[in-house]
Amino acid sequence: MKNTMLFTICFSFLLVIGCKQNKKEEVTEAQTTEQVTEKLARVPNSWIANRVQNTKTRLNNSEAGKIVWNAMEAHGGLENWYKNGPVSFRFSYQPLDDGIPRDTYQTIDSWSSKARHFQVGDSTLQYGWDGQKAWVIAKDSTIFPYNTRFWSLTPYFFMAQPFVLDGEGVNLELLPQKNHKNSLQNVVKVTFDEGTGDAPDDYYVLYFDSETSELSVIRYIVSYPGYFEKGKHLPEKLMELSGKNIVGGIIFPTSYKTHWLTKEETAGEHITNITLSDIAFEPKLESVFFDVPEGAVVLDGL
């Protein structure tokens, strides 16, 4: 369990469409809305523009927020992120101790935080999150010997940084700069309002390169209530991002190395290797892809 990572934060979404349209444009937008929301796992561009503008305004009201907004821009832009549509990727999580390896191909609806995983080597073994319910397709409980609800969106929360910080309920605090591998880093602590997602007591400390604004390090704790009593959590970890892969104009790392954080707030014992690969955006994916499939078992509790 000590290598278990945190459950993603489920954000509120701004779905307000601007009213400054003529009648012809309103009809076009209505047709687009119907097509996108009822068939494709995408939303109209006006929804995205509204969300991006609200995020930009909110983040630029604080120094910490400005750093996060600049990071979003440096990584390819929040508007581009959403316009690309759902994202698919392989996330291979390999503990170096007695933890449980996890290796799935997964597809995420980045707008509504829905997920579907396929086990590498046997795509009939699946699990996911439809926005309200966690589900699994497996012969028995030994196939996925870990909490699949917890893991449905966890990898996405790491690979989609810093874009997942655009939602409501996210609090940002500017911390003193740090040096990491001879580079000066701007440091932002992320906390969450009570009731935000399954683990609002989680926090993150993010390092952004002061010259490029790109994300270098993710420090975090795990306080998921399915594992821990209120107020308890794992010791803090430090995850280093390595490599660069540009897909659809968005910058992703190619791997992560996780360490226990030392008292000096540096990388301690190396405990996990993660590889991020096979990244692709799926703009033509239909929304039914994320529905609970026939034959799946719906999971109860956390």
PDB file of C-alpha atoms in Angstrom:
ATOM      1  CA  MET A   1       0.000   0.000   0.000  1.00  0.00           C
ATOM      2  CA  LYS A   2       2.842   2.415   0.736  1.00  0.00           C
ATOM      3  CA  ASN A   3       3.396   2.968  -2.974  1.00  0.00           C
ATOM      4  CA  THR A   4      -0.277   3.701  -3.638  1.00  0.00           C
ATOM      5  CA  MET A   5      -0.771   7.045  -5.339  1.00  0.00           C
ATOM      6  CA  LEU A   6      -3.568   9.495  -4.833  1.00  0.00           C
ATOM      7  CA  PHE A   7      -7.002   9.543  -6.341  1.00  0.00           C
ATOM      8  CA  THR A   8      -7.602  12.373  -8.740  1.00  0.00           C
ATOM      9  CA  ILE A   9      -9.564  15.445  -7.814  1.00  0.00           C
ATOM     10  CA  CYS A  10     -12.935  15.740  -9.522  1.00  0.00           C
ATOM     11  CA  PHE A  11     -13.494  19.367 -10.470  1.00  0.00           C
ATOM     12  CA  SER A  12     -16.632  21.419 -11.039  1.00  0.00           C
ATOM     13  CA  PHE A  13     -17.003  22.460 -14.655  1.00  0.00           C
ATOM     14  CA  LEU A  14     -18.079  25.738 -16.218  1.00  0.00           C
ATOM     15  CA  LEU A  15     -20.598  24.965 -18.943  1.00  0.00           C
ATOM     16  CA  VAL A  16     -21.904  28.460 -19.644  1.00  0.00           C
ATOM     17  CA  ILE A  17     -22.192  29.552 -23.287  1.00  0.00           C
ATOM     18  CA  GLY A  18     -21.862  33.233 -24.164  1.00  0.00           C
ATOM     19  CA  CYS A  19     -24.941  35.029 -25.421  1.00  0.00           C
ATOM     20  CA  LYS A  20     -23.323  37.387 -27.939  1.00  0.00           C
ATOM     21  CA  GLN A  21     -24.481  35.541 -31.041  1.00  0.00           C
ATOM     22  CA  ASN A  22     -26.928  36.321 -33.817  1.00  0.00           C
ATOM     23  CA  LYS A  23     -29.804  33.979 -34.584  1.00  0.00           C
ATOM     24  CA  LYS A  24     -27.915  32.054 -37.257  1.00  0.00           C
ATOM     25  CA  GLU A  25     -24.965  31.526 -34.914  1.00  0.00           C
ATOM     26  CA  GLU A  26     -27.313  30.373 -32.137  1.00  0.00           C
ATOM     27  CA  VAL A  27     -28.751  27.687 -34.399  1.00  0.00           C
ATOM     28  CA  THR A  28     -25.277  26.567 -35.396  1.00  0.00           C
ATOM     29  CA  GLU A  29     -24.165  26.465 -31.767  1.00  0.00           C
ATOM     30  CA  ALA A  30     -27.280  24.549 -30.737  1.00  0.00           C
ATOM     31  CA  GLN A  31     -26.640  21.979 -33.460  1.00  0.00           C
ATOM     32  CA  THR A  32     -23.014  21.713 -32.404  1.00  0.00           C
ATOM     33  CA  THR A  33     -23.981  21.315 -28.751  1.00  0.00           C
ATOM     34  CA  GLU A  34     -26.433  18.550 -29.571  1.00  0.00           C
ATOM     35  CA  GLN A  35     -23.931  16.726 -31.755  1.00  0.00           C
ATOM     36  CA  VAL A  36     -21.050  17.019 -29.311  1.00  0.00           C
ATOM     37  CA  THR A  37     -22.849  16.287 -26.051  1.00  0.00           C
ATOM     38  CA  GLU A  38     -25.032  13.457 -27.356  1.00  0.00           C
ATOM     39  CA  LYS A  39     -22.521  11.670 -29.545  1.00  0.00           C
ATOM     40  CA  LEU A  40     -18.896  12.722 -29.216  1.00  0.00           C
ATOM     41  CA  ALA A  41     -17.001  12.958 -25.949  1.00  0.00           C
ATOM     42  CA  ARG A  42     -16.284  16.618 -26.652  1.00  0.00           C
ATOM     43  CA  VAL A  43     -17.892  19.987 -25.897  1.00  0.00           C
ATOM     44  CA  PRO A  44     -18.492  23.091 -28.042  1.00  0.00           C
ATOM     45  CA  ASN A  45     -15.576  25.449 -28.504  1.00  0.00           C
ATOM     46  CA  SER A  46     -17.541  28.247 -26.816  1.00  0.00           C
ATOM     47  CA  TRP A  47     -17.693  26.200 -23.605  1.00  0.00           C
ATOM     48  CA  ILE A  48     -13.934  25.745 -23.759  1.00  0.00           C
ATOM     49  CA  ALA A  49     -13.319  29.443 -24.459  1.00  0.00           C
ATOM     50  CA  ASN A  50     -15.496  30.385 -21.488  1.00  0.00           C
ATOM     51  CA  ARG A  51     -13.701  27.992 -19.167  1.00  0.00           C
ATOM     52  CA  VAL A  52     -10.266  29.107 -20.342  1.00  0.00           C
ATOM     53  CA  GLN A  53     -11.118  32.781 -19.842  1.00  0.00           C
ATOM     54  CA  ASN A  54     -12.502  32.147 -16.360  1.00  0.00           C
ATOM     55  CA  THR A  55      -9.408  30.142 -15.451  1.00  0.00           C
ATOM     56  CA  LYS A  56      -7.074  32.815 -16.800  1.00  0.00           C
ATOM     57  CA  THR A  57      -8.869  35.536 -14.849  1.00  0.00           C
ATOM     58  CA  ARG A  58      -8.918  33.548 -11.626  1.00  0.00           C
ATOM     59  CA  LEU A  59      -5.304  32.409 -11.782  1.00  0.00           C
ATOM     60  CA  ASN A  60      -3.913  35.811 -12.653  1.00  0.00           C
ATOM     61  CA  ASN A  61      -5.335  37.234  -9.443  1.00  0.00           C
ATOM     62  CA  SER A  62      -2.418  35.811  -7.443  1.00  0.00           C
ATOM     63  CA  GLU A  63       1.318  35.316  -7.884  1.00  0.00           C
ATOM     64  CA  ALA A  64       0.975  31.573  -7.406  1.00  0.00           C
ATOM     65  CA  GLY A  65      -1.848  31.496  -9.926  1.00  0.00           C
ATOM     66  CA  LYS A  66       0.231  33.392 -12.483  1.00  0.00           C
ATOM     67  CA  ILE A  67       2.948  30.745 -12.223  1.00  0.00           C
ATOM     68  CA  VAL A  68       0.399  27.981 -12.814  1.00  0.00           C
ATOM     69  CA  TRP A  69      -1.183  29.836 -15.743  1.00  0.00           C
ATOM     70  CA  ASN A  70       2.252  30.404 -17.311  1.00  0.00           C
ATOM     71  CA  ALA A  71       2.944  26.686 -16.877  1.00  0.00           C
ATOM     72  CA  MET A  72      -0.290  25.819 -18.692  1.00  0.00           C
ATOM     73  CA  GLU A  73       0.786  28.075 -21.528  1.00  0.00           C
ATOM     74  CA  ALA A  74       4.288  26.580 -21.574  1.00  0.00           C
ATOM     75  CA  HIS A  75       2.861  23.056 -21.758  1.00  0.00           C
ATOM     76  CA  GLY A  76       0.747  23.869 -24.819  1.00  0.00           C
ATOM     77  CA  GLY A  77      -2.175  25.924 -23.544  1.00  0.00           C
ATOM     78  CA  LEU A  78      -5.399  25.084 -21.691  1.00  0.00           C
ATOM     79  CA  GLU A  79      -7.541  25.833 -24.744  1.00  0.00           C
ATOM     80  CA  ASN A  80      -5.509  23.452 -26.895  1.00  0.00           C
ATOM     81  CA  TRP A  81      -5.665  20.825 -24.148  1.00  0.00           C
ATOM     82  CA  TYR A  82      -9.470  20.722 -24.194  1.00  0.00           C
ATOM     83  CA  LYS A  83      -9.907  21.196 -27.933  1.00  0.00           C
ATOM     84  CA  ASN A  84      -7.800  18.085 -28.559  1.00  0.00           C
ATOM     85  CA  GLY A  85     -10.540  15.945 -27.029  1.00  0.00           C
ATOM     86  CA  PRO A  86     -10.131  12.769 -24.918  1.00  0.00           C
ATOM     87  CA  VAL A  87      -6.597  11.549 -24.346  1.00  0.00           C
ATOM     88  CA  SER A  88      -5.331   7.962 -24.352  1.00  0.00           C
ATOM     89  CA  PHE A  89      -2.005   6.671 -23.047  1.00  0.00           C
ATOM     90  CA  ARG A  90      -0.168   3.785 -21.416  1.00  0.00           C
ATOM     91  CA  PHE A  91       0.893   4.240 -17.798  1.00  0.00           C
ATOM     92  CA  SER A  92       3.292   1.597 -16.507  1.00  0.00           C
ATOM     93  CA  TYR A  93       3.753   1.858 -12.744  1.00  0.00           C
ATOM     94  CA  GLN A  94       6.575  -0.331 -11.409  1.00  0.00           C
ATOM     95  CA  PRO A  95       7.347  -0.263  -7.671  1.00  0.00           C
ATOM     96  CA  LEU A  96      10.856  -1.124  -6.566  1.00  0.00           C
ATOM     97  CA  ASP A  97       9.705  -2.677  -3.276  1.00  0.00           C
ATOM     98  CA  ASP A  98       6.786  -4.945  -2.420  1.00  0.00           C
ATOM     99  CA  GLY A  99       4.165  -2.704  -4.056  1.00  0.00           C
ATOM    100  CA  ILE A 100       1.785  -3.898  -6.771  1.00  0.00           C
ATOM    101  CA  PRO A 101       2.750  -3.166 -10.417  1.00  0.00           C
ATOM    102  CA  ARG A 102       0.067  -1.607 -12.625  1.00  0.00           C
ATOM    103  CA  ASP A 103       0.181  -1.362 -16.387  1.00  0.00           C
ATOM    104  CA  THR A 104      -2.842  -0.290 -18.430  1.00  0.00           C
ATOM    105  CA  TYR A 105      -3.818   1.465 -21.596  1.00  0.00           C
ATOM    106  CA  GLN A 106      -6.325   4.109 -20.575  1.00  0.00           C
ATOM    107  CA  THR A 107      -8.506   6.733 -22.167  1.00  0.00           C
ATOM    108  CA  ILE A 108      -9.726   9.806 -20.290  1.00  0.00           C
ATOM    109  CA  ASP A 109     -12.454  12.317 -21.068  1.00  0.00           C
ATOM    110  CA  SER A 110     -10.484  15.357 -19.942  1.00  0.00           C
ATOM    111  CA  TRP A 111     -13.570  17.589 -19.785  1.00  0.00           C
ATOM    112  CA  SER A 112     -15.705  15.436 -17.496  1.00  0.00           C
ATOM    113  CA  SER A 113     -13.019  13.256 -15.868  1.00  0.00           C
ATOM    114  CA  LYS A 114     -14.278   9.858 -17.029  1.00  0.00           C
ATOM    115  CA  ALA A 115     -11.915   6.930 -17.509  1.00  0.00           C
ATOM    116  CA  ARG A 116     -11.605   3.515 -19.098  1.00  0.00           C
ATOM    117  CA  HIS A 117      -8.613   1.193 -18.574  1.00  0.00           C
ATOM    118  CA  PHE A 118      -7.536  -1.915 -20.503  1.00  0.00           C
ATOM    119  CA  GLN A 119      -4.991  -4.301 -19.015  1.00  0.00           C
ATOM    120  CA  VAL A 120      -1.801  -4.511 -21.090  1.00  0.00           C
ATOM    121  CA  GLY A 121      -1.636  -8.024 -22.568  1.00  0.00           C
ATOM    122  CA  ASP A 122      -5.374  -8.738 -22.250  1.00  0.00           C
ATOM    123  CA  SER A 123      -7.782  -5.989 -23.293  1.00  0.00           C
ATOM    124  CA  THR A 124     -10.806  -7.992 -22.093  1.00  0.00           C
ATOM    125  CA  LEU A 125      -9.763  -7.074 -18.541  1.00  0.00           C
ATOM    126  CA  GLN A 126     -11.034  -3.569 -17.913  1.00  0.00           C
ATOM    127  CA  TYR A 127     -12.123  -1.044 -15.311  1.00  0.00           C
ATOM    128  CA  GLY A 128     -13.180   2.576 -15.247  1.00  0.00           C
ATOM    129  CA  TRP A 129     -15.101   5.519 -13.902  1.00  0.00           C
ATOM    130  CA  ASP A 130     -18.199   6.864 -15.686  1.00  0.00           C
ATOM    131  CA  GLY A 131     -18.328  10.093 -13.701  1.00  0.00           C
ATOM    132  CA  GLN A 132     -20.482   8.619 -10.941  1.00  0.00           C
ATOM    133  CA  LYS A 133     -19.724   4.913 -10.686  1.00  0.00           C
ATOM    134  CA  ALA A 134     -16.590   2.776 -10.681  1.00  0.00           C
ATOM    135  CA  TRP A 135     -16.798  -0.547 -12.517  1.00  0.00           C
ATOM    136  CA  VAL A 136     -14.642  -3.538 -13.392  1.00  0.00           C
ATOM    137  CA  ILE A 137     -14.602  -6.492 -15.808  1.00  0.00           C
ATOM    138  CA  ALA A 138     -12.382  -9.290 -14.503  1.00  0.00           C
ATOM    139  CA  LYS A 139     -12.590 -13.027 -13.878  1.00  0.00           C
ATOM    140  CA  ASP A 140     -11.926 -12.604 -10.157  1.00  0.00           C
ATOM    141  CA  SER A 141     -10.559 -10.129  -7.614  1.00  0.00           C
ATOM    142  CA  THR A 142      -6.966 -11.297  -8.109  1.00  0.00           C
ATOM    143  CA  ILE A 143      -6.821  -9.827 -11.632  1.00  0.00           C
ATOM    144  CA  PHE A 144      -6.600  -6.266 -10.302  1.00  0.00           C
ATOM    145  CA  PRO A 145      -5.181  -6.643  -6.768  1.00  0.00           C
ATOM    146  CA  TYR A 146      -5.481  -2.932  -6.075  1.00  0.00           C
ATOM    147  CA  ASN A 147      -8.246  -0.354  -5.654  1.00  0.00           C
ATOM    148  CA  THR A 148      -9.416   0.264  -9.244  1.00  0.00           C
ATOM    149  CA  ARG A 149     -11.705   3.146  -8.299  1.00  0.00           C
ATOM    150  CA  PHE A 150      -8.736   4.893  -6.749  1.00  0.00           C
ATOM    151  CA  TRP A 151      -6.568   4.118  -9.776  1.00  0.00           C
ATOM    152  CA  SER A 152      -9.126   4.979 -12.483  1.00  0.00           C
ATOM    153  CA  LEU A 153      -8.078   8.633 -12.603  1.00  0.00           C
ATOM    154  CA  THR A 154      -4.864   8.659 -10.557  1.00  0.00           C
ATOM    155  CA  PRO A 155      -2.429   8.280 -13.504  1.00  0.00           C
ATOM    156  CA  TYR A 156      -4.323  10.968 -15.411  1.00  0.00           C
ATOM    157  CA  PHE A 157      -3.951  13.422 -12.548  1.00  0.00           C
ATOM    158  CA  PHE A 158      -0.176  13.176 -12.874  1.00  0.00           C
ATOM    159  CA  MET A 159       0.165  13.080 -16.676  1.00  0.00           C
ATOM    160  CA  ALA A 160      -2.303  15.971 -17.113  1.00  0.00           C
ATOM    161  CA  GLN A 161      -0.471  18.426 -14.865  1.00  0.00           C
ATOM    162  CA  PRO A 162      -0.711  21.419 -14.803  1.00  0.00           C
ATOM    163  CA  PHE A 163      -4.033  21.491 -16.712  1.00  0.00           C
ATOM    164  CA  VAL A 164      -5.965  19.691 -13.951  1.00  0.00           C
ATOM    165  CA  LEU A 165      -5.445  22.732 -11.716  1.00  0.00           C
ATOM    166  CA  ASP A 166      -7.993  24.794 -13.656  1.00  0.00           C
ATOM    167  CA  GLY A 167     -11.056  23.761 -11.604  1.00  0.00           C
ATOM    168  CA  GLU A 168     -12.943  25.261  -8.705  1.00  0.00           C
ATOM    169  CA  GLY A 169     -11.965  24.249  -5.181  1.00  0.00           C
ATOM    170  CA  VAL A 170      -8.227  24.456  -5.969  1.00  0.00           C
ATOM    171  CA  ASN A 171      -6.153  26.673  -3.672  1.00  0.00           C
ATOM    172  CA  LEU A 172      -2.660  27.849  -4.607  1.00  0.00           C
ATOM    173  CA  GLU A 173       0.062  29.166  -2.308  1.00  0.00           C
ATOM    174  CA  LEU A 174       3.401  30.583  -3.438  1.00  0.00           C
ATOM    175  CA  LEU A 175       6.351  29.082  -1.545  1.00  0.00           C
ATOM    176  CA  PRO A 176      10.023  30.152  -1.591  1.00  0.00           C
ATOM    177  CA  GLN A 177      11.990  29.186  -4.689  1.00  0.00           C
ATOM    178  CA  LYS A 178      14.125  26.035  -4.649  1.00  0.00           C
ATOM    179  CA  ASN A 179      17.026  24.651  -6.631  1.00  0.00           C
ATOM    180  CA  HIS A 180      16.486  21.322  -8.355  1.00  0.00           C
ATOM    181  CA  LYS A 181      19.298  19.792 -10.401  1.00  0.00           C
ATOM    182  CA  ASN A 182      21.012  23.190 -10.665  1.00  0.00           C
ATOM    183  CA  SER A 183      17.871  24.933 -11.924  1.00  0.00           C
ATOM    184  CA  LEU A 184      15.935  27.567  -9.995  1.00  0.00           C
ATOM    185  CA  GLN A 185      12.333  26.493  -9.485  1.00  0.00           C
ATOM    186  CA  ASN A 186       9.179  28.457  -8.716  1.00  0.00           C
ATOM    187  CA  VAL A 187       7.265  26.505  -6.075  1.00  0.00           C
ATOM    188  CA  VAL A 188       3.482  26.380  -5.631  1.00  0.00           C
ATOM    189  CA  LYS A 189       1.571  24.427  -2.989  1.00  0.00           C
ATOM    190  CA  VAL A 190      -1.833  23.084  -4.032  1.00  0.00           C
ATOM    191  CA  THR A 191      -4.592  22.308  -1.526  1.00  0.00           C
ATOM    192  CA  PHE A 192      -8.309  21.652  -1.983  1.00  0.00           C
ATOM    193  CA  ASP A 193     -11.559  22.836  -0.460  1.00  0.00           C
ATOM    194  CA  GLU A 194     -13.441  20.395   1.726  1.00  0.00           C
ATOM    195  CA  GLY A 195     -15.742  18.279  -0.423  1.00  0.00           C
ATOM    196  CA  THR A 196     -13.542  18.549  -3.517  1.00  0.00           C
ATOM    197  CA  GLY A 197     -13.155  15.018  -4.840  1.00  0.00           C
ATOM    198  CA  ASP A 198     -12.612  11.860  -2.800  1.00  0.00           C
ATOM    199  CA  ALA A 199      -9.441  13.041  -1.059  1.00  0.00           C
ATOM    200  CA  PRO A 200      -9.633  16.784  -0.306  1.00  0.00           C
ATOM    201  CA  ASP A 201      -6.894  16.469   2.342  1.00  0.00           C
ATOM    202  CA  ASP A 202      -4.317  15.655  -0.338  1.00  0.00           C
ATOM    203  CA  TYR A 203      -1.828  18.375  -1.126  1.00  0.00           C
ATOM    204  CA  TYR A 204       0.846  18.885  -3.774  1.00  0.00           C
ATOM    205  CA  VAL A 205       3.977  20.992  -3.971  1.00  0.00           C
ATOM    206  CA  LEU A 206       4.855  21.679  -7.597  1.00  0.00           C
ATOM    207  CA  TYR A 207       8.204  22.885  -8.944  1.00  0.00           C
ATOM    208  CA  PHE A 208       8.144  24.899 -12.173  1.00  0.00           C
ATOM    209  CA  ASP A 209      11.386  25.779 -13.928  1.00  0.00           C
ATOM    210  CA  SER A 210      11.849  29.549 -13.524  1.00  0.00           C
ATOM    211  CA  GLU A 211      13.097  29.936 -17.092  1.00  0.00           C
ATOM    212  CA  THR A 212      10.816  27.608 -19.094  1.00  0.00           C
ATOM    213  CA  SER A 213       7.773  27.495 -16.728  1.00  0.00           C
ATOM    214  CA  GLU A 214       7.630  23.724 -17.326  1.00  0.00           C
ATOM    215  CA  LEU A 215       6.837  21.322 -14.493  1.00  0.00           C
ATOM    216  CA  SER A 216       9.895  19.579 -13.007  1.00  0.00           C
ATOM    217  CA  VAL A 217       8.778  17.990  -9.733  1.00  0.00           C
ATOM    218  CA  ILE A 218       5.559  16.889  -8.063  1.00  0.00           C
ATOM    219  CA  ARG A 219       5.653  16.423  -4.292  1.00  0.00           C
ATOM    220  CA  TYR A 220       2.524  14.919  -2.754  1.00  0.00           C
ATOM    221  CA  ILE A 221       0.857  12.959  -0.008  1.00  0.00           C
ATOM    222  CA  VAL A 222      -1.811  10.234  -0.191  1.00  0.00           C
ATOM    223  CA  SER A 223      -4.778  10.662   2.167  1.00  0.00           C
ATOM    224  CA  TYR A 224      -7.390   8.649   0.241  1.00  0.00           C
ATOM    225  CA  PRO A 225     -10.137   7.708   2.772  1.00  0.00           C
ATOM    226  CA  GLY A 226     -10.380   4.225   1.293  1.00  0.00           C
ATOM    227  CA  TYR A 227      -6.932   3.654   2.832  1.00  0.00           C
ATOM    228  CA  PHE A 228      -6.567   6.122   5.700  1.00  0.00           C
ATOM    229  CA  GLU A 229      -8.589   7.506   8.586  1.00  0.00           C
ATOM    230  CA  LYS A 230      -9.371  11.218   8.554  1.00  0.00           C
ATOM    231  CA  GLY A 231      -6.218  13.233   9.207  1.00  0.00           C
ATOM    232  CA  LYS A 232      -3.805  10.411   8.375  1.00  0.00           C
ATOM    233  CA  HIS A 233      -1.736   9.919   5.227  1.00  0.00           C
ATOM    234  CA  LEU A 234       1.464   8.468   3.802  1.00  0.00           C
ATOM    235  CA  PRO A 235       4.727  10.401   4.236  1.00  0.00           C
ATOM    236  CA  GLU A 236       5.390  12.930   1.509  1.00  0.00           C
ATOM    237  CA  LYS A 237       6.887  11.736  -1.771  1.00  0.00           C
ATOM    238  CA  LEU A 238       8.887  13.523  -4.454  1.00  0.00           C
ATOM    239  CA  MET A 239       8.298  12.649  -8.103  1.00  0.00           C
ATOM    240  CA  GLU A 240      10.811  13.790 -10.717  1.00  0.00           C
ATOM    241  CA  LEU A 241       9.624  14.280 -14.322  1.00  0.00           C
ATOM    242  CA  SER A 242      11.976  13.285 -17.133  1.00  0.00           C
ATOM    243  CA  GLY A 243      12.003  13.468 -20.924  1.00  0.00           C
ATOM    244  CA  LYS A 244       9.719  15.335 -23.282  1.00  0.00           C
ATOM    245  CA  ASN A 245       7.052  14.127 -25.711  1.00  0.00           C
ATOM    246  CA  ILE A 246       4.956  16.637 -27.668  1.00  0.00           C
ATOM    247  CA  VAL A 247       1.565  15.325 -28.828  1.00  0.00           C
ATOM    248  CA  GLY A 248      -1.143  17.566 -30.252  1.00  0.00           C
ATOM    249  CA  GLY A 249       0.928  20.582 -29.245  1.00  0.00           C
ATOM    250  CA  ILE A 250       0.935  19.481 -25.583  1.00  0.00           C
ATOM    251  CA  ILE A 251       4.161  18.710 -23.715  1.00  0.00           C
ATOM    252  CA  PHE A 252       4.250  15.502 -21.663  1.00  0.00           C
ATOM    253  CA  PRO A 253       7.081  13.823 -19.752  1.00  0.00           C
ATOM    254  CA  THR A 254       8.157  10.342 -20.816  1.00  0.00           C
ATOM    255  CA  SER A 255       8.863   8.990 -17.334  1.00  0.00           C
ATOM    256  CA  TYR A 256       8.657   9.664 -13.609  1.00  0.00           C
ATOM    257  CA  LYS A 257      10.828   8.568 -10.693  1.00  0.00           C
ATOM    258  CA  THR A 258       9.270   8.628  -7.251  1.00  0.00           C
ATOM    259  CA  HIS A 259      11.267   9.001  -4.032  1.00  0.00           C
ATOM    260  CA  TRP A 260      10.509   9.374  -0.360  1.00  0.00           C
ATOM    261  CA  LEU A 261      11.050  13.027   0.586  1.00  0.00           C
ATOM    262  CA  THR A 262      13.913  13.639   3.011  1.00  0.00           C
ATOM    263  CA  LYS A 263      13.881  16.055   5.959  1.00  0.00           C
ATOM    264  CA  GLU A 264      15.940  18.388   3.780  1.00  0.00           C
ATOM    265  CA  GLU A 265      13.103  18.264   1.181  1.00  0.00           C
ATOM    266  CA  THR A 266      15.237  16.454  -1.376  1.00  0.00           C
ATOM    267  CA  ALA A 267      14.861  13.125  -3.177  1.00  0.00           C
ATOM    268  CA  GLY A 268      15.486  10.223  -0.827  1.00  0.00           C
ATOM    269  CA  GLU A 269      15.044   6.503  -1.429  1.00  0.00           C
ATOM    270  CA  HIS A 270      14.006   5.732  -5.013  1.00  0.00           C
ATOM    271  CA  ILE A 271      10.789   3.684  -4.726  1.00  0.00           C
ATOM    272  CA  THR A 272       8.927   3.716  -8.070  1.00  0.00           C
ATOM    273  CA  ASN A 273       9.571   3.937 -11.824  1.00  0.00           C
ATOM    274  CA  ILE A 274       6.776   5.075 -14.133  1.00  0.00           C
ATOM    275  CA  THR A 275       6.772   5.143 -17.922  1.00  0.00           C
ATOM    276  CA  LEU A 276       4.283   7.268 -19.885  1.00  0.00           C
ATOM    277  CA  SER A 277       3.880   6.232 -23.535  1.00  0.00           C
ATOM    278  CA  ASP A 278       1.464   5.702 -26.460  1.00  0.00           C
ATOM    279  CA  ILE A 279      -0.096   9.137 -25.962  1.00  0.00           C
ATOM    280  CA  ALA A 280      -2.784  10.120 -28.478  1.00  0.00           C
ATOM    281  CA  PHE A 281      -5.788  12.431 -28.551  1.00  0.00           C
ATOM    282  CA  GLU A 282      -9.126  10.920 -29.632  1.00  0.00           C
ATOM    283  CA  PRO A 283     -11.315  13.787 -30.956  1.00  0.00           C
ATOM    284  CA  LYS A 284     -13.768  11.419 -32.694  1.00  0.00           C
ATOM    285  CA  LEU A 285     -14.371   9.192 -29.676  1.00  0.00           C
ATOM    286  CA  GLU A 286     -18.060   8.809 -28.794  1.00  0.00           C
ATOM    287  CA  SER A 287     -19.242   9.535 -25.265  1.00  0.00           C
ATOM    288  CA  VAL A 288     -20.788   6.053 -24.891  1.00  0.00           C
ATOM    289  CA  PHE A 289     -17.229   4.710 -24.738  1.00  0.00           C
ATOM    290  CA  PHE A 290     -17.164   5.814 -21.092  1.00  0.00           C
ATOM    291  CA  ASP A 291     -20.498   4.246 -20.114  1.00  0.00           C
ATOM    292  CA  VAL A 292     -20.477   1.225 -17.815  1.00  0.00           C
ATOM    293  CA  PRO A 293     -20.107  -1.662 -20.314  1.00  0.00           C
ATOM    294  CA  GLU A 294     -22.314  -4.737 -20.430  1.00  0.00           C
ATOM    295  CA  GLY A 295     -21.064  -7.413 -18.076  1.00  0.00           C
ATOM    296  CA  ALA A 296     -19.227  -5.005 -15.782  1.00  0.00           C
ATOM    297  CA  VAL A 297     -19.541  -5.131 -11.998  1.00  0.00           C
ATOM    298  CA  VAL A 298     -20.307  -1.761 -10.408  1.00  0.00           C
ATOM    299  CA  LEU A 299     -18.170  -1.177  -7.300  1.00  0.00           C
ATOM    300  CA  ASP A 300     -19.469   0.125  -3.973  1.00  0.00           C
ATOM    301  CA  GLY A 301     -17.694   2.468  -1.585  1.00  0.00           C
ATOM    302  CA  LEU A 302     -14.225   3.943  -1.775  1.00  0.00           C
TER     303      LEU A 302
END
